[in-house]
PDB file of C-alpha atoms in Angstrom:
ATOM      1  CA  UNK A  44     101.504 104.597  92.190  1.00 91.00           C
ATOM      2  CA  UNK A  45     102.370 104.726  95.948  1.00 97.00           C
ATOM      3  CA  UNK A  46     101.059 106.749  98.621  1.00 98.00           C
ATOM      4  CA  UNK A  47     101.353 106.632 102.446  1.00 98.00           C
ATOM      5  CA  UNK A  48      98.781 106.429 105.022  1.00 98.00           C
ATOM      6  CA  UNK A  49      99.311 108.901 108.219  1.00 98.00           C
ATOM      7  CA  UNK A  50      97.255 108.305 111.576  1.00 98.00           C
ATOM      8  CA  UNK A  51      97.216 108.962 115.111  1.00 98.00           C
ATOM      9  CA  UNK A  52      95.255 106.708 117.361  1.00 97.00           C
ATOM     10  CA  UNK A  53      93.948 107.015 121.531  1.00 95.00           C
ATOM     11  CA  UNK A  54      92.202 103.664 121.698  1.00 96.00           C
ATOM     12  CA  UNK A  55      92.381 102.112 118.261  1.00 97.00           C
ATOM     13  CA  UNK A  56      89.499 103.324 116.261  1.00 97.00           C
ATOM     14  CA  UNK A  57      91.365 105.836 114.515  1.00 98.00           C
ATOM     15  CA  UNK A  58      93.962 103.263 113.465  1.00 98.00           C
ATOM     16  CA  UNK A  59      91.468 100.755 112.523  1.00 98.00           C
ATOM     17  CA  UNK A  60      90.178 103.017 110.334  1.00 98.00           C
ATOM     18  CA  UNK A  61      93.470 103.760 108.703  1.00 98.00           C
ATOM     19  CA  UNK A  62      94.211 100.064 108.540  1.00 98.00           C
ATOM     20  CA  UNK A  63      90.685  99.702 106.447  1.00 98.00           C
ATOM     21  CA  UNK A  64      91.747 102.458 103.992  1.00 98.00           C
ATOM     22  CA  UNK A  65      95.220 101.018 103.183  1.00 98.00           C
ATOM     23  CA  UNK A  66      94.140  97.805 103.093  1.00 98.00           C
ATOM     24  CA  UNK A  67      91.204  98.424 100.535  1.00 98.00           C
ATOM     25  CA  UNK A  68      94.007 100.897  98.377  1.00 98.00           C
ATOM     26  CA  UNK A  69      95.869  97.596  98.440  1.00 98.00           C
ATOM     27  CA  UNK A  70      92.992  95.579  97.327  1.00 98.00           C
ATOM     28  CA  UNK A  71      92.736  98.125  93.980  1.00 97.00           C
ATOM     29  CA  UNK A  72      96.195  97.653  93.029  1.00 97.00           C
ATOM     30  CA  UNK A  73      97.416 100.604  94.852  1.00 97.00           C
ATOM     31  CA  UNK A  74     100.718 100.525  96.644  1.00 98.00           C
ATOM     32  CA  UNK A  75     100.452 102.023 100.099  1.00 98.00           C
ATOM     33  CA  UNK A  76     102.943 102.337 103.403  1.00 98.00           C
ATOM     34  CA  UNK A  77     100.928 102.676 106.659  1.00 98.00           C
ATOM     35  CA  UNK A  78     102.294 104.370 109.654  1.00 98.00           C
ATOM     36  CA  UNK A  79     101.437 105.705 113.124  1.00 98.00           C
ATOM     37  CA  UNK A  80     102.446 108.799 113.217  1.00 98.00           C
ATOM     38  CA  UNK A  81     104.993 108.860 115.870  1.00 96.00           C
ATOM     39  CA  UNK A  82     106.897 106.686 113.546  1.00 97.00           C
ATOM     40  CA  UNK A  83     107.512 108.908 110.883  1.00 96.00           C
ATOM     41  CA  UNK A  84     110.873 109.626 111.020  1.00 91.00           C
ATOM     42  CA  UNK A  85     111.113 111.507 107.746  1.00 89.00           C
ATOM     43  CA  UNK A  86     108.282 111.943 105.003  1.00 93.00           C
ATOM     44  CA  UNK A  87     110.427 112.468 101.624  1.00 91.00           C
ATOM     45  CA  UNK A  88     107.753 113.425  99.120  1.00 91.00           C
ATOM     46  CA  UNK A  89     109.820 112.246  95.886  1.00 94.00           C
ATOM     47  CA  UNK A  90     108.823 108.387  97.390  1.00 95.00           C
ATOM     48  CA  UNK A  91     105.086 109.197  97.368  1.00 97.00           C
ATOM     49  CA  UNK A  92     102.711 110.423  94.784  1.00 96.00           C
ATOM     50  CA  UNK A  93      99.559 110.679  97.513  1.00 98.00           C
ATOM     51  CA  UNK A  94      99.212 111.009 100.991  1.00 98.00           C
ATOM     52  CA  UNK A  95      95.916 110.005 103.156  1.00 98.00           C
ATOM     53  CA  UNK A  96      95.915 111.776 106.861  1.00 98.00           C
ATOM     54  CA  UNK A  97      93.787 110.823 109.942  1.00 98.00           C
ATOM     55  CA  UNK A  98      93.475 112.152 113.597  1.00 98.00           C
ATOM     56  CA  UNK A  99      91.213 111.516 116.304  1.00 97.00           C
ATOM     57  CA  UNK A 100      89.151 114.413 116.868  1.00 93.00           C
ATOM     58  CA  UNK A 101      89.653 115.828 120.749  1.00 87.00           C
ATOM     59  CA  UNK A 102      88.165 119.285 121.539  1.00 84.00           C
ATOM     60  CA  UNK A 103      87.010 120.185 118.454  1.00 86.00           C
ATOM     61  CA  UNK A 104      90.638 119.512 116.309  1.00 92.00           C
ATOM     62  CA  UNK A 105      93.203 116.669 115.451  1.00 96.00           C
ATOM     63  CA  UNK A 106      95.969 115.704 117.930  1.00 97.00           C
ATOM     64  CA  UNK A 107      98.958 117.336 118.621  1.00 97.00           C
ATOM     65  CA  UNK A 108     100.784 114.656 117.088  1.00 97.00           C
ATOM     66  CA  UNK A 109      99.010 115.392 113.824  1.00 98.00           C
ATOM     67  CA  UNK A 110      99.923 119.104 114.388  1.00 97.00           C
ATOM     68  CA  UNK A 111     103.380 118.122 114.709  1.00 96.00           C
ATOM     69  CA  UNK A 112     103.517 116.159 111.557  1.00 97.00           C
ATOM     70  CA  UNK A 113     102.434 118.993 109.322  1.00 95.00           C
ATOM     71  CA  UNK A 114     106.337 120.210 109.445  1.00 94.00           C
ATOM     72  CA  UNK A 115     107.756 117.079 108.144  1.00 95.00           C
ATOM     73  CA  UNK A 116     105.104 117.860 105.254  1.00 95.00           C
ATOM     74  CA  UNK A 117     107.431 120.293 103.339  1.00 94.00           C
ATOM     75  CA  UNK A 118     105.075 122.218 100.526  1.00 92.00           C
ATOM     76  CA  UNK A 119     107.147 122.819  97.851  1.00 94.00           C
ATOM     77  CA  UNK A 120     107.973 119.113  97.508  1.00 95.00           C
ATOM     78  CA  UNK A 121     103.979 117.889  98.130  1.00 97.00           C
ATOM     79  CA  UNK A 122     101.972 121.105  96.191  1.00 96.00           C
ATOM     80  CA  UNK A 123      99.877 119.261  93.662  1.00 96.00           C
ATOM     81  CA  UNK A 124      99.891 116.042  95.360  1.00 97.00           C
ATOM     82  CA  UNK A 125      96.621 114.426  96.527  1.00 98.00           C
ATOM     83  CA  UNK A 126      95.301 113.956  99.440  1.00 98.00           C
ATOM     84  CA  UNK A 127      92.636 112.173 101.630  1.00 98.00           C
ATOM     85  CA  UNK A 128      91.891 113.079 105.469  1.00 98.00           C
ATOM     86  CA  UNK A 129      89.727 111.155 107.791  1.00 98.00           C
ATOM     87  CA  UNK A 130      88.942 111.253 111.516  1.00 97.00           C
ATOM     88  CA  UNK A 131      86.626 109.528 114.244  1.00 96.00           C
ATOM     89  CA  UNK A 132      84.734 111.632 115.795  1.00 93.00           C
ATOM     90  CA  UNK A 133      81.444 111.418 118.513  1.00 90.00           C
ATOM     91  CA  UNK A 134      77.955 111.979 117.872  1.00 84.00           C
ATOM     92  CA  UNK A 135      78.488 114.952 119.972  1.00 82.00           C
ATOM     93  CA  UNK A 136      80.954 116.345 118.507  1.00 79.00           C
ATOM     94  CA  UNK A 137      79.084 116.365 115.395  1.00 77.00           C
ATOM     95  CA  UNK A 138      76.012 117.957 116.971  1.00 79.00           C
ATOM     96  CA  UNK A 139      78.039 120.766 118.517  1.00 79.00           C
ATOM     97  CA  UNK A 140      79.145 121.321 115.337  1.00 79.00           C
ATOM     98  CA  UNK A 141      75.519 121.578 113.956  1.00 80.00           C
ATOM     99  CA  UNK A 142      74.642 123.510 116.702  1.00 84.00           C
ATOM    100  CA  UNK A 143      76.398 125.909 116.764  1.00 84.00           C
ATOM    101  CA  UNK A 144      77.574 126.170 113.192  1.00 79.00           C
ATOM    102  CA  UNK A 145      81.398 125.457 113.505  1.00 79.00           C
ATOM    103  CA  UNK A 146      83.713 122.922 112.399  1.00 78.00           C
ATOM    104  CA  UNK A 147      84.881 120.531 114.985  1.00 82.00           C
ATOM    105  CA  UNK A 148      86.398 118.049 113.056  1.00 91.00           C
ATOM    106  CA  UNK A 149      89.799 117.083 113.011  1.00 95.00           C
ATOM    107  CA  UNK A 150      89.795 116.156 109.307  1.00 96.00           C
ATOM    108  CA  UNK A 151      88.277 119.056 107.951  1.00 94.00           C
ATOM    109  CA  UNK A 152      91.153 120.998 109.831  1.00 96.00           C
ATOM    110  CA  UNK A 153      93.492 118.294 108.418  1.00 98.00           C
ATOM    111  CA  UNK A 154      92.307 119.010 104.787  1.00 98.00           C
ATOM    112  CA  UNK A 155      92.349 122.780 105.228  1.00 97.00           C
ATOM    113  CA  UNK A 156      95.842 122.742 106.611  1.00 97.00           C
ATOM    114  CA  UNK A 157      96.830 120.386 103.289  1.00 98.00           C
ATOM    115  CA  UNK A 158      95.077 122.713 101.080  1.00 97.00           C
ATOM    116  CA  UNK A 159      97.177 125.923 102.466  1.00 97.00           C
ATOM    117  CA  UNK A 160     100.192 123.378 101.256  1.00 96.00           C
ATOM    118  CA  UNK A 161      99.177 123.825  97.935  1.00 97.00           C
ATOM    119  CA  UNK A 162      97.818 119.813  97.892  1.00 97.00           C
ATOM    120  CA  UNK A 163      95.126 118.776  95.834  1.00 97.00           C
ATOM    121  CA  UNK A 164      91.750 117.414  98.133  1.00 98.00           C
ATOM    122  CA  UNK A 165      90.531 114.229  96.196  1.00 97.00           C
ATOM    123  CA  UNK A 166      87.417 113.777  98.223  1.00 98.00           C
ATOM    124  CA  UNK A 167      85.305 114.777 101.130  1.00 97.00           C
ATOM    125  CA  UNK A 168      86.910 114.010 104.264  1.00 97.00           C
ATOM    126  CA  UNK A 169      85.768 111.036 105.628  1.00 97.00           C
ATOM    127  CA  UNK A 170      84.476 111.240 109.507  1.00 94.00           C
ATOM    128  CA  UNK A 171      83.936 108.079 111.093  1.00 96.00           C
ATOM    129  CA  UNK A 172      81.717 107.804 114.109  1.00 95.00           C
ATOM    130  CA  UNK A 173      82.837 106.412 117.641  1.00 95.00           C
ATOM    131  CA  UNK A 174      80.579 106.680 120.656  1.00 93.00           C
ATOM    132  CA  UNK A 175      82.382 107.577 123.405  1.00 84.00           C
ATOM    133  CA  UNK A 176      85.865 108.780 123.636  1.00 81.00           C
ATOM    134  CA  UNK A 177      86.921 105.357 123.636  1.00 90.00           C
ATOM    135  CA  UNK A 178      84.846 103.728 121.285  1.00 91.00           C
ATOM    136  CA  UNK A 179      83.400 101.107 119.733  1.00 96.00           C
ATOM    137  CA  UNK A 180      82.881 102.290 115.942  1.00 97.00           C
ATOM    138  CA  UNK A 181      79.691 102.670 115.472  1.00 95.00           C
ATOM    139  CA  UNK A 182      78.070  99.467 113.679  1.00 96.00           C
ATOM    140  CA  UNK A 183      78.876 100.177 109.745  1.00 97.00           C
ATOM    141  CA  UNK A 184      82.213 102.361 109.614  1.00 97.00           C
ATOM    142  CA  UNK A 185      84.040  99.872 108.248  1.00 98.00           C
ATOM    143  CA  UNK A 186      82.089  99.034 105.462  1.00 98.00           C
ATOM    144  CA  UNK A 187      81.648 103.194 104.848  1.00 98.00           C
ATOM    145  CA  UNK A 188      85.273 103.022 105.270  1.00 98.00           C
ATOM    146  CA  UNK A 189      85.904 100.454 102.632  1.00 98.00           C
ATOM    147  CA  UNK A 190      83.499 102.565 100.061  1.00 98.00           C
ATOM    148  CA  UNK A 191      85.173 105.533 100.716  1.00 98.00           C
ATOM    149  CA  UNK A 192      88.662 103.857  99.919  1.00 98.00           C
ATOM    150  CA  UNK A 193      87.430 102.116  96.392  1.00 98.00           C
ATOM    151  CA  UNK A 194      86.416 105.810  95.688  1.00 98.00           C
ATOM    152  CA  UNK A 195      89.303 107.537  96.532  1.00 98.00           C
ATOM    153  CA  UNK A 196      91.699 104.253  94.662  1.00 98.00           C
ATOM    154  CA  UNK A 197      89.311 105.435  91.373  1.00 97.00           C
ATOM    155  CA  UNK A 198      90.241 109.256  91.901  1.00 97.00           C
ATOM    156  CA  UNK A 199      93.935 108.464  92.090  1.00 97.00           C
ATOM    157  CA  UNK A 200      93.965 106.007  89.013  1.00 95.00           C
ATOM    158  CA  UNK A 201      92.575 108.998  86.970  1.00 93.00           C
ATOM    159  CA  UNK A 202      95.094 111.199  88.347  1.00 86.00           C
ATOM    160  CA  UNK A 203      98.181 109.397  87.644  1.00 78.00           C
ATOM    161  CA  UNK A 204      96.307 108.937  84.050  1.00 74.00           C
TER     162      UNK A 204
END
């Protein structure tokens, strides 16, 4: 099994957070390419079986790089594959959110956008919390990270089983 790990990054935390999850797929045996996204030349789906997506949130949605990226993600050759999204989002953000009842996440809008590919959602999208727009993590992330990554690396062994 091999999958490939997608982010986009404005001061680090979203990449660190990537970094966590393919390391810890790694660590459970998992094959996994990591890339920022701006590097992705070409995503060929035939050399993946999974794909795990991140963007930091900014007003309310992922980055226009993510939005970009969604063409190279072609769905007749990804429909069925899994998929994991993340993001980093503020405390604010997340209160808005509450507040006033919407979603402004960019990994829920990640996952939905996967979804209307025809991909199959493995788990809850993980949102990681950064104070600030430029950080730190907040105190715990990486460990949350880290759980969240055994339990997705359990989903995917059952799938390819």
């Amino acid at each position: 099994m091999k999958g490939i790990v997608v982010y986009d990054t404005s001061y680090g935390n979203t990449k660190r957070i990537a970094e966590t999850i393919a390391e810890t797929l790694k660590e459970s045996g998992i094959e996994v390419d990591l890339f920022y996204v701006k590097d992705v030349k070409k995503l060929i789906a035939k050399d993946y079986d999974f794909l795990v997506l991140g963007s930091p949130t900014k007003f309310g949605t992922m980055s226009l790089a993510i939005r970009f990226f969604f063409g190279k993600v072609k769905s007749e050759e990804w429909m069925n594959k899994p998929f994991a999204a993340f993001d980093t989002e503020n405390p604010e953000n997340i209160e808005r959110a509450q507040a006033e009842n919407k979603e402004w996440s960019a990994a829920e809008k990640i996952a939905e956008r996967l979804r209307d590919k025809k991909m199959n959602q493995l788990l809850p999208v993980l949102k990681a919390v950064v104070f600030g727009w430029k950080g730190p993590l907040k105190e715990g992330e990486i460990d949350r990270t880290k759980d969240y990554a055994r339990e997705l690396a359990i989903k995917l062994k059952r799938e390819k089983d």
